[in-house]
Amino acid sequence: AQSVTQPDIHITVSEGASLELRCNYSYGATPYLFWYVQSPGQGLQLLLKYFSGDTLVQGIKGFEAEFKRSQSSFNLRKPSVHWSDAAEYFCAVGALWGGATNKLIFGTGTLLAVQP
Amino acid sequence: DTEVTQTPKHLVMGMTNKKSLKCEQHMGHRAMYWYKQKAKKPPELMFVYSYEKLSINESVPSRFSPECPNSSLLNLHLHALQPEDSALYLCASSQDVAQGGEKLFFGSGTQLSVL
């Protein structure tokens, strides 16, 4: 069965520091992988996605993620964090549901706090 | 217009009430979704309408009833809910449903409290 694991529930970084959020997935075939961000009480916004090709994916807001098949990982990185990056981050794998319908399976999320 | 609009933003209802959540998109997307998100948990898929055909997560209780009047509108009818149904209900849409790799556009959600 498909699953996503985000081992870090809560991370605190200083503004201007680098960031790496971890994500591991379990999926039988080549996965569709996503990172979404959610501000409190809001919906989710797509940061980036990986389908195939270049394993280093660039996203919005200066984020990037690297797909590593050998480690079943899709970690999210940002070289310099801004206070506005404080939010909950969800890694997700896209799967077919019922053979034809799109379904996102989310990890449990990582809550990012940014210290001034 | 790249927005998914959900109304109301907040809803408080009693266990005997009937209410509806509404969702609208004008991006020409052919798939629309309802997700339920409990506090400090990831979203969980409840229903999918793809080309106005319904797919159901069989673990969702029958007190939740989705409706898709047309490809731009999605409703979630609520009846006889329980306090444990209190959650953020998120609507999303995607251009299509092929292959599991579609980008989802999410609304900001309806925060539901059942008393």
PDB file of C-alpha atoms in Angstrom:
ATOM      1  CA  ALA A   1       0.000   0.000   0.000  1.00  0.00           C
ATOM      2  CA  GLN A   2       1.089   3.533  -0.674  1.00  0.00           C
ATOM      3  CA  SER A   3       2.197   5.611   2.301  1.00  0.00           C
ATOM      4  CA  VAL A   4       4.144   8.727   3.165  1.00  0.00           C
ATOM      5  CA  THR A   5       6.222   9.311   6.275  1.00  0.00           C
ATOM      6  CA  GLN A   6       7.360  12.664   7.564  1.00  0.00           C
ATOM      7  CA  PRO A   7       9.547  11.857  10.561  1.00  0.00           C
ATOM      8  CA  ASP A   8       9.747  15.401  11.918  1.00  0.00           C
ATOM      9  CA  ILE A   9       6.525  16.617  13.524  1.00  0.00           C
ATOM     10  CA  HIS A  10       7.870  20.036  14.451  1.00  0.00           C
ATOM     11  CA  ILE A  11      10.984  21.954  13.331  1.00  0.00           C
ATOM     12  CA  THR A  12      12.238  25.357  14.436  1.00  0.00           C
ATOM     13  CA  VAL A  13      14.809  27.288  12.415  1.00  0.00           C
ATOM     14  CA  SER A  14      16.198  30.787  12.609  1.00  0.00           C
ATOM     15  CA  GLU A  15      15.316  33.273   9.917  1.00  0.00           C
ATOM     16  CA  GLY A  16      17.983  33.168   7.218  1.00  0.00           C
ATOM     17  CA  ALA A  17      19.044  29.630   8.065  1.00  0.00           C
ATOM     18  CA  SER A  18      18.743  26.738   5.650  1.00  0.00           C
ATOM     19  CA  LEU A  19      15.903  24.244   5.870  1.00  0.00           C
ATOM     20  CA  GLU A  20      15.427  20.594   5.023  1.00  0.00           C
ATOM     21  CA  LEU A  21      12.156  18.762   5.618  1.00  0.00           C
ATOM     22  CA  ARG A  22      12.253  15.007   5.288  1.00  0.00           C
ATOM     23  CA  CYS A  23       9.812  12.801   3.439  1.00  0.00           C
ATOM     24  CA  ASN A  24       9.909   9.065   2.761  1.00  0.00           C
ATOM     25  CA  TYR A  25       7.395   7.259   0.619  1.00  0.00           C
ATOM     26  CA  SER A  26       6.296   3.726  -0.074  1.00  0.00           C
ATOM     27  CA  TYR A  27       4.912   3.092  -3.534  1.00  0.00           C
ATOM     28  CA  GLY A  28       5.104   0.151  -5.896  1.00  0.00           C
ATOM     29  CA  ALA A  29       5.771   2.051  -9.093  1.00  0.00           C
ATOM     30  CA  THR A  30       7.362   5.357 -10.025  1.00  0.00           C
ATOM     31  CA  PRO A  31       5.587   7.776  -7.731  1.00  0.00           C
ATOM     32  CA  TYR A  32       4.034  11.143  -8.326  1.00  0.00           C
ATOM     33  CA  LEU A  33       5.340  13.219  -5.413  1.00  0.00           C
ATOM     34  CA  PHE A  34       4.206  16.563  -4.113  1.00  0.00           C
ATOM     35  CA  TRP A  35       4.929  19.093  -1.410  1.00  0.00           C
ATOM     36  CA  TYR A  36       2.060  21.265  -0.206  1.00  0.00           C
ATOM     37  CA  VAL A  37       2.096  24.084   2.340  1.00  0.00           C
ATOM     38  CA  GLN A  38      -0.769  25.076   4.620  1.00  0.00           C
ATOM     39  CA  SER A  39      -1.070  28.249   6.672  1.00  0.00           C
ATOM     40  CA  PRO A  40      -3.297  28.082   9.780  1.00  0.00           C
ATOM     41  CA  GLY A  41      -6.992  27.725   8.942  1.00  0.00           C
ATOM     42  CA  GLN A  42      -6.257  27.795   5.220  1.00  0.00           C
ATOM     43  CA  GLY A  43      -6.276  25.403   2.325  1.00  0.00           C
ATOM     44  CA  LEU A  44      -3.189  23.810   0.838  1.00  0.00           C
ATOM     45  CA  GLN A  45      -0.947  25.347  -1.798  1.00  0.00           C
ATOM     46  CA  LEU A  46       1.267  23.307  -4.085  1.00  0.00           C
ATOM     47  CA  LEU A  47       4.975  24.101  -3.716  1.00  0.00           C
ATOM     48  CA  LEU A  48       6.326  21.630  -6.250  1.00  0.00           C
ATOM     49  CA  LYS A  49       5.820  18.211  -7.782  1.00  0.00           C
ATOM     50  CA  TYR A  50       7.882  15.411  -9.265  1.00  0.00           C
ATOM     51  CA  PHE A  51       6.736  13.060 -11.991  1.00  0.00           C
ATOM     52  CA  SER A  52       9.845  12.003 -13.864  1.00  0.00           C
ATOM     53  CA  GLY A  53      13.039  13.367 -15.371  1.00  0.00           C
ATOM     54  CA  ASP A  54      15.392  15.623 -13.449  1.00  0.00           C
ATOM     55  CA  THR A  55      15.453  14.493  -9.828  1.00  0.00           C
ATOM     56  CA  LEU A  56      15.989  18.015  -8.520  1.00  0.00           C
ATOM     57  CA  VAL A  57      12.733  19.917  -8.758  1.00  0.00           C
ATOM     58  CA  GLN A  58      12.332  23.657  -8.380  1.00  0.00           C
ATOM     59  CA  GLY A  59       9.178  25.093  -6.873  1.00  0.00           C
ATOM     60  CA  ILE A  60       7.633  28.350  -5.824  1.00  0.00           C
ATOM     61  CA  LYS A  61       8.873  30.617  -3.022  1.00  0.00           C
ATOM     62  CA  GLY A  62      12.479  29.436  -3.447  1.00  0.00           C
ATOM     63  CA  PHE A  63      11.825  25.821  -2.477  1.00  0.00           C
ATOM     64  CA  GLU A  64      13.354  22.794  -4.139  1.00  0.00           C
ATOM     65  CA  ALA A  65      13.132  19.060  -3.554  1.00  0.00           C
ATOM     66  CA  GLU A  66      15.268  16.120  -4.560  1.00  0.00           C
ATOM     67  CA  PHE A  67      13.901  12.710  -5.490  1.00  0.00           C
ATOM     68  CA  LYS A  68      16.150   9.825  -4.436  1.00  0.00           C
ATOM     69  CA  ARG A  69      14.780   6.494  -5.556  1.00  0.00           C
ATOM     70  CA  SER A  70      17.427   4.470  -3.696  1.00  0.00           C
ATOM     71  CA  GLN A  71      16.365   6.083  -0.410  1.00  0.00           C
ATOM     72  CA  SER A  72      12.643   6.386  -1.232  1.00  0.00           C
ATOM     73  CA  SER A  73      12.948  10.010  -0.238  1.00  0.00           C
ATOM     74  CA  PHE A  74      11.709  13.362  -1.485  1.00  0.00           C
ATOM     75  CA  ASN A  75      13.158  15.954   0.887  1.00  0.00           C
ATOM     76  CA  LEU A  76      12.222  19.618   0.664  1.00  0.00           C
ATOM     77  CA  ARG A  77      14.911  22.295   0.977  1.00  0.00           C
ATOM     78  CA  LYS A  78      15.260  26.031   1.081  1.00  0.00           C
ATOM     79  CA  PRO A  79      18.625  27.789   1.382  1.00  0.00           C
ATOM     80  CA  SER A  80      17.400  30.764   3.428  1.00  0.00           C
ATOM     81  CA  VAL A  81      14.159  30.708   5.399  1.00  0.00           C
ATOM     82  CA  HIS A  82      11.916  33.761   5.741  1.00  0.00           C
ATOM     83  CA  TRP A  83       9.525  34.400   8.629  1.00  0.00           C
ATOM     84  CA  SER A  84       6.621  34.041   6.200  1.00  0.00           C
ATOM     85  CA  ASP A  85       7.618  30.405   5.600  1.00  0.00           C
ATOM     86  CA  ALA A  86       6.224  29.417   9.009  1.00  0.00           C
ATOM     87  CA  ALA A  87       3.441  26.949   8.203  1.00  0.00           C
ATOM     88  CA  GLU A  88       2.619  23.256   8.028  1.00  0.00           C
ATOM     89  CA  TYR A  89       4.243  21.320   5.221  1.00  0.00           C
ATOM     90  CA  PHE A  90       2.762  18.145   3.781  1.00  0.00           C
ATOM     91  CA  CYS A  91       4.475  15.656   1.551  1.00  0.00           C
ATOM     92  CA  ALA A  92       2.112  13.607  -0.581  1.00  0.00           C
ATOM     93  CA  VAL A  93       2.138  10.804  -3.109  1.00  0.00           C
ATOM     94  CA  GLY A  94      -0.389  10.734  -5.914  1.00  0.00           C
ATOM     95  CA  ALA A  95      -2.103   7.486  -6.649  1.00  0.00           C
ATOM     96  CA  LEU A  96      -4.927   6.075  -8.661  1.00  0.00           C
ATOM     97  CA  TRP A  97      -7.994   5.256  -6.657  1.00  0.00           C
ATOM     98  CA  GLY A  98     -10.470   2.750  -7.938  1.00  0.00           C
ATOM     99  CA  GLY A  99      -8.364   2.422 -11.051  1.00  0.00           C
ATOM    100  CA  ALA A 100      -9.231   5.771 -12.499  1.00  0.00           C
ATOM    101  CA  THR A 101      -9.522   8.487  -9.928  1.00  0.00           C
ATOM    102  CA  ASN A 102      -6.804  10.746  -8.616  1.00  0.00           C
ATOM    103  CA  LYS A 103      -6.017  10.495  -4.893  1.00  0.00           C
ATOM    104  CA  LEU A 104      -3.418  12.262  -2.789  1.00  0.00           C
ATOM    105  CA  ILE A 105      -2.012  10.368   0.171  1.00  0.00           C
ATOM    106  CA  PHE A 106      -0.562  12.834   2.639  1.00  0.00           C
ATOM    107  CA  GLY A 107       2.106  12.459   5.246  1.00  0.00           C
ATOM    108  CA  THR A 108       1.339  13.611   8.766  1.00  0.00           C
ATOM    109  CA  GLY A 109       2.920  16.989   8.165  1.00  0.00           C
ATOM    110  CA  THR A 110       5.816  18.980   9.579  1.00  0.00           C
ATOM    111  CA  LEU A 111       5.071  22.194  11.424  1.00  0.00           C
ATOM    112  CA  LEU A 112       7.748  24.787  10.734  1.00  0.00           C
ATOM    113  CA  ALA A 113       8.395  27.611  13.179  1.00  0.00           C
ATOM    114  CA  VAL A 114      10.778  30.446  12.269  1.00  0.00           C
ATOM    115  CA  GLN A 115      12.648  32.338  14.961  1.00  0.00           C
ATOM    116  CA  PRO A 116      13.666  35.951  14.346  1.00  0.00           C
TER     117      PRO A 116
ATOM    118  CA  ASP B   1      -9.334  32.883 -12.133  1.00  0.00           C
ATOM    119  CA  THR B   2      -7.324  30.189 -10.320  1.00  0.00           C
ATOM    120  CA  GLU B   3      -9.401  30.042  -7.181  1.00  0.00           C
ATOM    121  CA  VAL B   4     -11.533  27.477  -5.482  1.00  0.00           C
ATOM    122  CA  THR B   5     -14.153  29.265  -3.417  1.00  0.00           C
ATOM    123  CA  GLN B   6     -15.780  27.654  -0.399  1.00  0.00           C
ATOM    124  CA  THR B   7     -18.728  28.912   1.620  1.00  0.00           C
ATOM    125  CA  PRO B   8     -19.307  29.360   4.444  1.00  0.00           C
ATOM    126  CA  LYS B   9     -15.891  29.829   6.036  1.00  0.00           C
ATOM    127  CA  HIS B  10     -17.202  28.858   9.445  1.00  0.00           C
ATOM    128  CA  LEU B  11     -20.249  26.800  10.425  1.00  0.00           C
ATOM    129  CA  VAL B  12     -21.620  25.800  13.799  1.00  0.00           C
ATOM    130  CA  MET B  13     -24.435  23.282  13.808  1.00  0.00           C
ATOM    131  CA  GLY B  14     -26.332  21.054  16.165  1.00  0.00           C
ATOM    132  CA  MET B  15     -26.543  17.327  15.772  1.00  0.00           C
ATOM    133  CA  THR B  16     -30.130  17.528  14.464  1.00  0.00           C
ATOM    134  CA  ASN B  17     -29.463  20.230  11.878  1.00  0.00           C
ATOM    135  CA  LYS B  18     -29.209  19.906   8.118  1.00  0.00           C
ATOM    136  CA  LYS B  19     -26.682  22.130   6.428  1.00  0.00           C
ATOM    137  CA  SER B  20     -24.712  22.285   3.193  1.00  0.00           C
ATOM    138  CA  LEU B  21     -21.183  23.262   2.307  1.00  0.00           C
ATOM    139  CA  LYS B  22     -20.596  24.805  -1.095  1.00  0.00           C
ATOM    140  CA  CYS B  23     -17.617  24.874  -3.404  1.00  0.00           C
ATOM    141  CA  GLU B  24     -17.137  26.566  -6.755  1.00  0.00           C
ATOM    142  CA  GLN B  25     -14.379  26.744  -9.360  1.00  0.00           C
ATOM    143  CA  HIS B  26     -14.241  28.397 -12.772  1.00  0.00           C
ATOM    144  CA  MET B  27     -11.004  26.930 -14.081  1.00  0.00           C
ATOM    145  CA  GLY B  28     -12.735  24.404 -16.300  1.00  0.00           C
ATOM    146  CA  HIS B  29     -11.532  21.575 -14.093  1.00  0.00           C
ATOM    147  CA  ARG B  30     -13.314  18.262 -14.528  1.00  0.00           C
ATOM    148  CA  ALA B  31     -12.534  16.736 -11.141  1.00  0.00           C
ATOM    149  CA  MET B  32     -13.593  18.018  -7.741  1.00  0.00           C
ATOM    150  CA  TYR B  33     -12.856  16.626  -4.300  1.00  0.00           C
ATOM    151  CA  TRP B  34     -13.934  16.818  -0.680  1.00  0.00           C
ATOM    152  CA  TYR B  35     -11.273  16.326   1.965  1.00  0.00           C
ATOM    153  CA  LYS B  36     -11.726  16.242   5.729  1.00  0.00           C
ATOM    154  CA  GLN B  37      -8.940  17.514   7.970  1.00  0.00           C
ATOM    155  CA  LYS B  38      -8.989  17.071  11.722  1.00  0.00           C
ATOM    156  CA  ALA B  39      -6.839  19.351  13.843  1.00  0.00           C
ATOM    157  CA  LYS B  40      -3.117  18.622  13.528  1.00  0.00           C
ATOM    158  CA  LYS B  41      -3.801  15.803  11.040  1.00  0.00           C
ATOM    159  CA  PRO B  42      -3.348  15.509   7.274  1.00  0.00           C
ATOM    160  CA  PRO B  43      -6.322  15.830   4.938  1.00  0.00           C
ATOM    161  CA  GLU B  44      -8.224  12.633   4.166  1.00  0.00           C
ATOM    162  CA  LEU B  45     -10.122  12.092   0.948  1.00  0.00           C
ATOM    163  CA  MET B  46     -13.880  11.726   1.286  1.00  0.00           C
ATOM    164  CA  PHE B  47     -15.308  11.963  -2.219  1.00  0.00           C
ATOM    165  CA  VAL B  48     -14.233  12.595  -5.784  1.00  0.00           C
ATOM    166  CA  TYR B  49     -16.351  13.731  -8.694  1.00  0.00           C
ATOM    167  CA  SER B  50     -14.687  13.121 -12.006  1.00  0.00           C
ATOM    168  CA  TYR B  51     -16.601  14.266 -15.071  1.00  0.00           C
ATOM    169  CA  GLU B  52     -19.563  14.450 -12.680  1.00  0.00           C
ATOM    170  CA  LYS B  53     -19.237  10.778 -11.767  1.00  0.00           C
ATOM    171  CA  LEU B  54     -18.900  10.056  -8.067  1.00  0.00           C
ATOM    172  CA  SER B  55     -16.240   7.942  -6.374  1.00  0.00           C
ATOM    173  CA  ILE B  56     -16.740   7.270  -2.688  1.00  0.00           C
ATOM    174  CA  ASN B  57     -14.400   6.530   0.182  1.00  0.00           C
ATOM    175  CA  GLU B  58     -16.405   3.731   1.732  1.00  0.00           C
ATOM    176  CA  SER B  59     -15.312   4.657   5.230  1.00  0.00           C
ATOM    177  CA  VAL B  60     -17.245   7.944   5.047  1.00  0.00           C
ATOM    178  CA  PRO B  61     -20.559   7.755   6.944  1.00  0.00           C
ATOM    179  CA  SER B  62     -23.830   8.262   5.088  1.00  0.00           C
ATOM    180  CA  ARG B  63     -24.588  11.419   7.063  1.00  0.00           C
ATOM    181  CA  PHE B  64     -22.278  13.102   4.508  1.00  0.00           C
ATOM    182  CA  SER B  65     -23.851  13.351   1.070  1.00  0.00           C
ATOM    183  CA  PRO B  66     -22.040  14.958  -1.867  1.00  0.00           C
ATOM    184  CA  GLU B  67     -23.694  16.541  -4.851  1.00  0.00           C
ATOM    185  CA  CYS B  68     -22.248  17.878  -8.082  1.00  0.00           C
ATOM    186  CA  PRO B  69     -24.906  19.990  -9.864  1.00  0.00           C
ATOM    187  CA  ASN B  70     -22.471  20.784 -12.687  1.00  0.00           C
ATOM    188  CA  SER B  71     -18.763  20.660 -13.380  1.00  0.00           C
ATOM    189  CA  SER B  72     -18.144  23.973 -11.581  1.00  0.00           C
ATOM    190  CA  LEU B  73     -20.105  23.338  -8.390  1.00  0.00           C
ATOM    191  CA  LEU B  74     -19.739  20.868  -5.581  1.00  0.00           C
ATOM    192  CA  ASN B  75     -21.882  20.599  -2.479  1.00  0.00           C
ATOM    193  CA  LEU B  76     -21.578  18.568   0.680  1.00  0.00           C
ATOM    194  CA  HIS B  77     -24.872  17.986   2.458  1.00  0.00           C
ATOM    195  CA  LEU B  78     -24.656  17.360   6.176  1.00  0.00           C
ATOM    196  CA  HIS B  79     -27.325  15.671   8.278  1.00  0.00           C
ATOM    197  CA  ALA B  80     -27.337  14.318  11.827  1.00  0.00           C
ATOM    198  CA  LEU B  81     -23.651  14.918  12.337  1.00  0.00           C
ATOM    199  CA  GLN B  82     -21.733  13.937  15.436  1.00  0.00           C
ATOM    200  CA  PRO B  83     -19.310  16.071  17.463  1.00  0.00           C
ATOM    201  CA  GLU B  84     -16.421  14.003  16.106  1.00  0.00           C
ATOM    202  CA  ASP B  85     -17.282  15.321  12.637  1.00  0.00           C
ATOM    203  CA  SER B  86     -15.973  18.720  13.670  1.00  0.00           C
ATOM    204  CA  ALA B  87     -13.115  19.469  11.298  1.00  0.00           C
ATOM    205  CA  LEU B  88     -11.883  21.635   8.439  1.00  0.00           C
ATOM    206  CA  TYR B  89     -13.586  20.550   5.225  1.00  0.00           C
ATOM    207  CA  LEU B  90     -11.535  21.271   2.167  1.00  0.00           C
ATOM    208  CA  CYS B  91     -12.706  21.351  -1.399  1.00  0.00           C
ATOM    209  CA  ALA B  92     -10.221  20.899  -4.228  1.00  0.00           C
ATOM    210  CA  SER B  93     -10.269  20.646  -7.984  1.00  0.00           C
ATOM    211  CA  SER B  94      -7.951  19.366 -10.676  1.00  0.00           C
ATOM    212  CA  GLN B  95      -7.928  19.601 -14.424  1.00  0.00           C
ATOM    213  CA  ASP B  96      -8.304  15.882 -14.798  1.00  0.00           C
ATOM    214  CA  VAL B  97      -7.733  12.682 -12.856  1.00  0.00           C
ATOM    215  CA  ALA B  98      -5.374  10.787 -15.090  1.00  0.00           C
ATOM    216  CA  GLN B  99      -2.557   8.747 -13.589  1.00  0.00           C
ATOM    217  CA  GLY B 100      -2.709  10.128 -10.052  1.00  0.00           C
ATOM    218  CA  GLY B 101      -0.422  13.001 -10.837  1.00  0.00           C
ATOM    219  CA  GLU B 102      -2.759  15.921 -11.111  1.00  0.00           C
ATOM    220  CA  LYS B 103      -2.119  19.192  -9.330  1.00  0.00           C
ATOM    221  CA  LEU B 104      -4.883  19.964  -6.884  1.00  0.00           C
ATOM    222  CA  PHE B 105      -6.120  23.474  -6.234  1.00  0.00           C
ATOM    223  CA  PHE B 106      -7.549  23.794  -2.732  1.00  0.00           C
ATOM    224  CA  GLY B 107     -10.100  26.156  -1.314  1.00  0.00           C
ATOM    225  CA  SER B 108      -9.491  27.711   2.091  1.00  0.00           C
ATOM    226  CA  GLY B 109     -11.970  25.378   3.716  1.00  0.00           C
ATOM    227  CA  THR B 110     -15.039  25.446   5.935  1.00  0.00           C
ATOM    228  CA  GLN B 111     -14.315  25.114   9.634  1.00  0.00           C
ATOM    229  CA  LEU B 112     -17.199  23.044  10.967  1.00  0.00           C
ATOM    230  CA  SER B 113     -18.115  22.693  14.625  1.00  0.00           C
ATOM    231  CA  VAL B 114     -20.808  20.229  15.651  1.00  0.00           C
ATOM    232  CA  LEU B 115     -22.307  20.831  19.074  1.00  0.00           C
TER     233      LEU B 115
END
